[in-house]
XYZ file of C-alpha atoms in Angstrom:
312
model
C 0.000 0.000 0.000
C 2.860 2.312 0.907
C 4.685 1.400 -2.310
C 1.702 2.111 -4.529
C 1.133 5.471 -2.842
C 4.775 6.462 -3.358
C 4.571 5.370 -6.964
C 1.455 7.392 -7.502
C 3.149 10.453 -6.036
C 6.186 9.990 -8.302
C 4.203 9.481 -11.466
C 1.491 12.036 -10.885
C 3.627 15.176 -11.647
C 5.079 13.536 -14.799
C 1.738 12.975 -16.522
C 1.108 16.615 -17.519
C 4.667 16.922 -18.886
C 4.418 13.733 -20.898
C 1.045 14.782 -22.261
C 2.399 18.201 -23.227
C 5.384 16.631 -25.031
C 3.194 14.071 -26.755
C 0.850 16.774 -28.034
C 3.756 18.960 -29.111
C 5.353 16.031 -30.958
C 2.135 15.292 -32.827
C 1.974 18.897 -34.025
C 5.613 19.175 -35.056
C 6.135 15.753 -36.681
C 4.206 16.434 -39.929
C 6.216 19.597 -40.521
C 9.465 17.714 -39.970
C 8.476 15.125 -42.590
C 7.728 17.751 -45.276
C 10.585 20.066 -44.288
C 13.146 18.469 -46.696
C 10.937 19.287 -49.686
C 10.577 22.930 -48.700
C 14.287 23.244 -47.967
C 15.179 21.839 -51.392
C 12.580 24.061 -53.034
C 13.940 27.148 -51.295
C 17.554 26.363 -52.255
C 17.110 24.985 -55.802
C 13.762 26.525 -56.796
C 12.823 29.829 -55.203
C 16.326 31.215 -54.664
C 17.436 30.815 -58.349
C 14.168 32.430 -59.504
C 14.674 35.493 -57.301
C 18.414 35.699 -57.965
C 17.980 35.483 -61.757
C 15.363 38.245 -61.560
C 17.906 40.454 -59.766
C 20.563 39.479 -62.328
C 18.295 40.572 -65.175
C 18.855 44.202 -64.100
C 22.647 43.903 -64.099
C 25.431 43.663 -66.640
C 28.878 42.084 -66.433
C 30.937 38.955 -67.006
C 29.900 35.966 -64.872
C 28.132 36.187 -61.535
C 30.431 38.711 -59.792
C 31.486 42.338 -60.331
C 28.169 43.223 -61.839
C 26.834 46.693 -62.689
C 23.232 47.727 -62.210
C 21.730 48.804 -65.585
C 18.038 48.969 -64.727
C 15.865 48.003 -67.714
C 18.836 48.109 -70.102
C 18.816 44.374 -70.802
C 15.068 44.360 -71.475
C 15.331 47.351 -73.826
C 18.292 45.847 -75.672
C 16.651 42.497 -76.442
C 13.757 44.242 -78.235
C 16.208 45.340 -80.938
C 18.485 42.277 -80.781
C 18.317 40.632 -84.254
C 19.463 37.236 -82.921
C 16.754 37.222 -80.240
C 14.108 38.226 -82.798
C 15.350 35.462 -85.120
C 15.199 32.933 -82.247
C 11.678 34.103 -81.363
C 10.605 33.743 -85.007
C 12.037 30.228 -85.302
C 10.478 29.110 -82.034
C 7.101 30.535 -83.026
C 7.255 28.598 -86.321
C 7.899 25.406 -84.368
C 5.064 26.228 -81.935
C 2.605 26.789 -84.782
C 3.724 23.526 -86.369
C 3.273 21.725 -83.049
C -0.228 23.071 -82.470
C -1.543 22.673 -86.031
C 0.292 19.607 -87.386
C 0.929 17.573 -84.227
C -2.397 18.473 -82.620
C -4.395 17.819 -85.793
C -2.644 14.613 -86.814
C -2.787 13.175 -83.286
C -6.555 13.863 -83.184
C -7.062 12.050 -86.498
C -5.031 9.084 -85.257
C -7.000 8.983 -81.999
C -10.323 9.028 -83.877
C -9.126 6.261 -86.210
C -7.835 4.016 -83.406
C -10.933 4.658 -81.296
C -13.178 3.500 -84.113
C -15.013 0.244 -83.483
C -13.947 -1.170 -86.854
C -10.228 -0.929 -86.023
C -8.551 -4.022 -84.585
C -5.194 -4.349 -82.775
C -5.767 -1.079 -80.923
C -3.187 -1.969 -78.274
C -0.554 -2.528 -80.962
C -1.225 0.864 -82.570
C -1.175 2.642 -79.198
C 2.188 1.057 -78.371
C 3.623 1.806 -81.812
C 2.653 5.487 -81.706
C 3.766 5.849 -78.076
C 7.167 4.214 -78.687
C 9.040 7.434 -79.771
C 8.129 9.059 -76.441
C 10.061 6.332 -74.606
C 13.127 6.895 -76.745
C 15.788 9.356 -75.628
C 15.734 12.683 -77.451
C 19.440 12.231 -78.149
C 18.796 8.905 -79.880
C 15.943 10.422 -81.881
C 18.212 13.273 -82.958
C 20.927 10.873 -84.131
C 18.410 8.789 -86.091
C 16.820 11.921 -87.580
C 20.231 13.228 -88.658
C 20.832 9.988 -90.583
C 17.387 10.061 -92.191
C 17.665 13.733 -93.210
C 21.215 13.534 -94.505
C 21.456 15.242 -97.901
C 23.564 12.562 -99.621
C 22.824 9.293 -97.848
C 19.553 10.034 -96.021
C 16.535 7.764 -96.293
C 14.113 10.655 -96.920
C 15.973 11.979 -99.959
C 16.326 8.421 -101.260
C 12.557 7.916 -100.986
C 11.829 11.267 -102.646
C 14.300 10.360 -105.397
C 12.050 7.463 -106.469
C 9.489 10.103 -107.461
C 12.055 12.332 -109.144
C 12.050 14.917 -106.321
C 15.070 16.355 -104.550
C 17.564 15.884 -103.085
C 17.088 18.542 -100.411
C 19.606 19.920 -97.915
C 17.259 19.531 -94.943
C 19.792 20.476 -92.270
C 21.985 22.989 -94.130
C 19.434 25.025 -96.100
C 18.169 27.963 -93.955
C 14.762 27.721 -95.643
C 14.301 24.020 -94.826
C 15.957 23.449 -91.478
C 12.999 24.572 -89.294
C 10.639 22.510 -91.457
C 12.894 19.496 -90.821
C 12.831 20.141 -87.064
C 9.025 20.375 -87.136
C 8.942 17.010 -88.956
C 11.080 15.444 -86.220
C 8.781 16.908 -83.578
C 5.829 15.495 -85.490
C 7.368 12.031 -85.349
C 8.294 12.338 -81.686
C 5.222 13.869 -80.049
C 2.250 12.774 -82.163
C 1.875 9.481 -80.278
C 1.620 10.912 -76.764
C -0.869 13.551 -77.942
C -2.945 10.837 -79.608
C -3.139 9.092 -76.223
C -4.429 12.306 -74.640
C -7.153 12.562 -77.286
C -8.049 8.862 -76.843
C -8.405 9.351 -73.093
C -10.861 12.151 -73.795
C -12.769 10.116 -76.391
C -13.147 7.180 -74.000
C -14.678 9.529 -71.435
C -17.592 10.566 -73.704
C -20.828 8.808 -72.865
C -22.152 6.664 -75.744
C -25.687 7.842 -74.931
C -24.898 11.175 -76.630
C -24.121 9.410 -79.920
C -27.130 7.089 -79.644
C -29.437 10.052 -79.071
C -27.847 11.882 -82.024
C -28.326 8.811 -84.256
C -31.994 8.608 -83.283
C -32.368 12.290 -84.225
C -30.821 11.543 -87.616
C -27.490 13.341 -87.086
C -24.687 12.515 -89.509
C -21.193 11.480 -88.393
C -19.847 14.972 -89.077
C -22.680 16.590 -87.092
C -22.029 14.229 -84.177
C -18.339 15.056 -84.311
C -18.935 18.791 -84.527
C -21.677 19.119 -81.899
C -20.769 16.306 -79.467
C -17.171 15.158 -79.811
C -15.369 18.481 -80.204
C -17.255 20.382 -77.459
C -16.668 17.544 -74.979
C -13.014 17.322 -75.985
C -12.451 21.016 -75.227
C -10.578 20.374 -71.911
C -8.272 17.921 -73.722
C -7.770 20.431 -76.535
C -6.797 23.090 -74.020
C -4.278 20.731 -72.427
C -2.800 19.654 -75.784
C -2.462 23.222 -77.059
C -0.946 24.591 -73.846
C 1.475 21.707 -73.606
C 2.496 22.144 -77.263
C 3.095 25.889 -76.859
C 5.028 25.647 -73.593
C 7.045 22.667 -74.845
C 7.845 24.455 -78.113
C 9.197 27.553 -76.396
C 11.375 25.242 -74.247
C 12.808 23.462 -77.297
C 16.532 23.011 -76.749
C 18.064 19.539 -77.159
C 16.899 18.892 -80.728
C 18.322 22.056 -82.416
C 21.350 22.011 -80.116
C 22.357 18.472 -81.085
C 21.164 18.565 -84.686
C 22.380 21.939 -85.991
C 23.552 23.968 -82.960
C 21.236 26.745 -84.120
C 22.636 26.931 -87.661
C 22.916 27.528 -90.487
C 23.048 31.321 -89.999
C 20.804 31.091 -86.890
C 18.031 29.608 -89.029
C 17.294 26.987 -86.337
C 18.233 29.089 -83.306
C 15.514 28.816 -80.634
C 14.905 31.071 -77.648
C 16.070 28.485 -75.110
C 19.206 27.793 -77.126
C 19.890 31.543 -77.312
C 19.496 31.825 -73.518
C 21.987 28.970 -73.139
C 24.441 30.673 -75.505
C 24.227 33.996 -73.687
C 24.377 32.526 -70.178
C 26.822 29.634 -70.432
C 28.925 30.351 -73.512
C 29.285 34.137 -73.313
C 28.635 34.302 -69.495
C 26.275 37.217 -70.085
C 23.961 35.925 -67.356
C 22.169 39.239 -66.836
C 21.015 39.390 -70.435
C 20.129 35.666 -70.410
C 18.021 36.208 -67.282
C 16.194 39.123 -68.919
C 15.333 36.957 -71.955
C 14.109 34.168 -69.675
C 11.786 36.517 -67.780
C 10.421 38.058 -70.974
C 9.612 34.579 -72.299
C 8.012 33.592 -68.985
C 5.752 36.640 -69.159
C 5.009 35.938 -72.838
C 4.017 32.316 -72.121
C 1.859 33.446 -69.198
C -0.081 35.794 -71.490
C -0.450 33.142 -74.223
C -1.656 30.578 -71.674
C -4.262 32.938 -70.227
C -5.531 33.788 -73.729
C -5.843 30.079 -74.570
C -7.695 29.355 -71.343
C -10.058 32.231 -72.087
C -10.679 31.016 -75.657
C -11.247 27.344 -74.818
C -13.491 28.102 -71.840
C -15.413 30.827 -73.616
C -18.089 28.457 -74.868
C -19.760 25.848 -72.701
C -20.022 22.209 -73.718
C -23.380 20.443 -74.259
C -25.055 19.593 -70.993
C -23.208 22.237 -68.971
């Protein structure tokens, strides 16, 4: 009896402390688990963004001994012929991505999704295969195919008495060749996006349209396309943002040549920042392109959400 009383006296004052620590530990533990992510984001994400913004207002060689120039870098790039050429080339690729890749991938998705088509899994795998291949490998293969003397494409065109063409050395053809490579690389993954959207459309819409006597084109125009609008927005935004980030393909294939005919904005930022160590000017270009893509994205969202789909 005496022992239990003494034990009760010894343990009684400890209970509030243990309860306080237990409660405190429960509150702090979740933050400790997610702390590594925020630390890495602060060091490798937020800090470079803020520091590059500060650098965009400076001028100098490398990251030290810099001079504050205000908006000088931003004003200069508006009259920089190489930047304007890079912006033109990148815009051509973006238009090709949206029109050619988006349109062709939609046609492929509609064809594969048709009930009369067999071996759908095979076609999906075949079209998706280039996405799994390294961009470096695709560039090497494309360089062999587009070679002026020994390329497969010129050999095929030669059977019809056309060509040969200097796909990679003619300034008028090089961006067209890069768009063709992008068409081969990214059509499959975009077709999968369209197919995911097509599989989500309720068959009752088409059955009701058939009862009302609607043709296939009317069903496509008034049912399929409106209900695919969210997928279309995703495909277009992804194509535009991916196009203005195009780097590896022109860098490995032509290094921006000939005569800057395949120079892209991202490749120009790389040249300014890591070849000429003009990091202030490179940062200014990067922020201008970020603002440009933000505006384009908002316009696309406004356009695609401007009209409601059937049933909404």
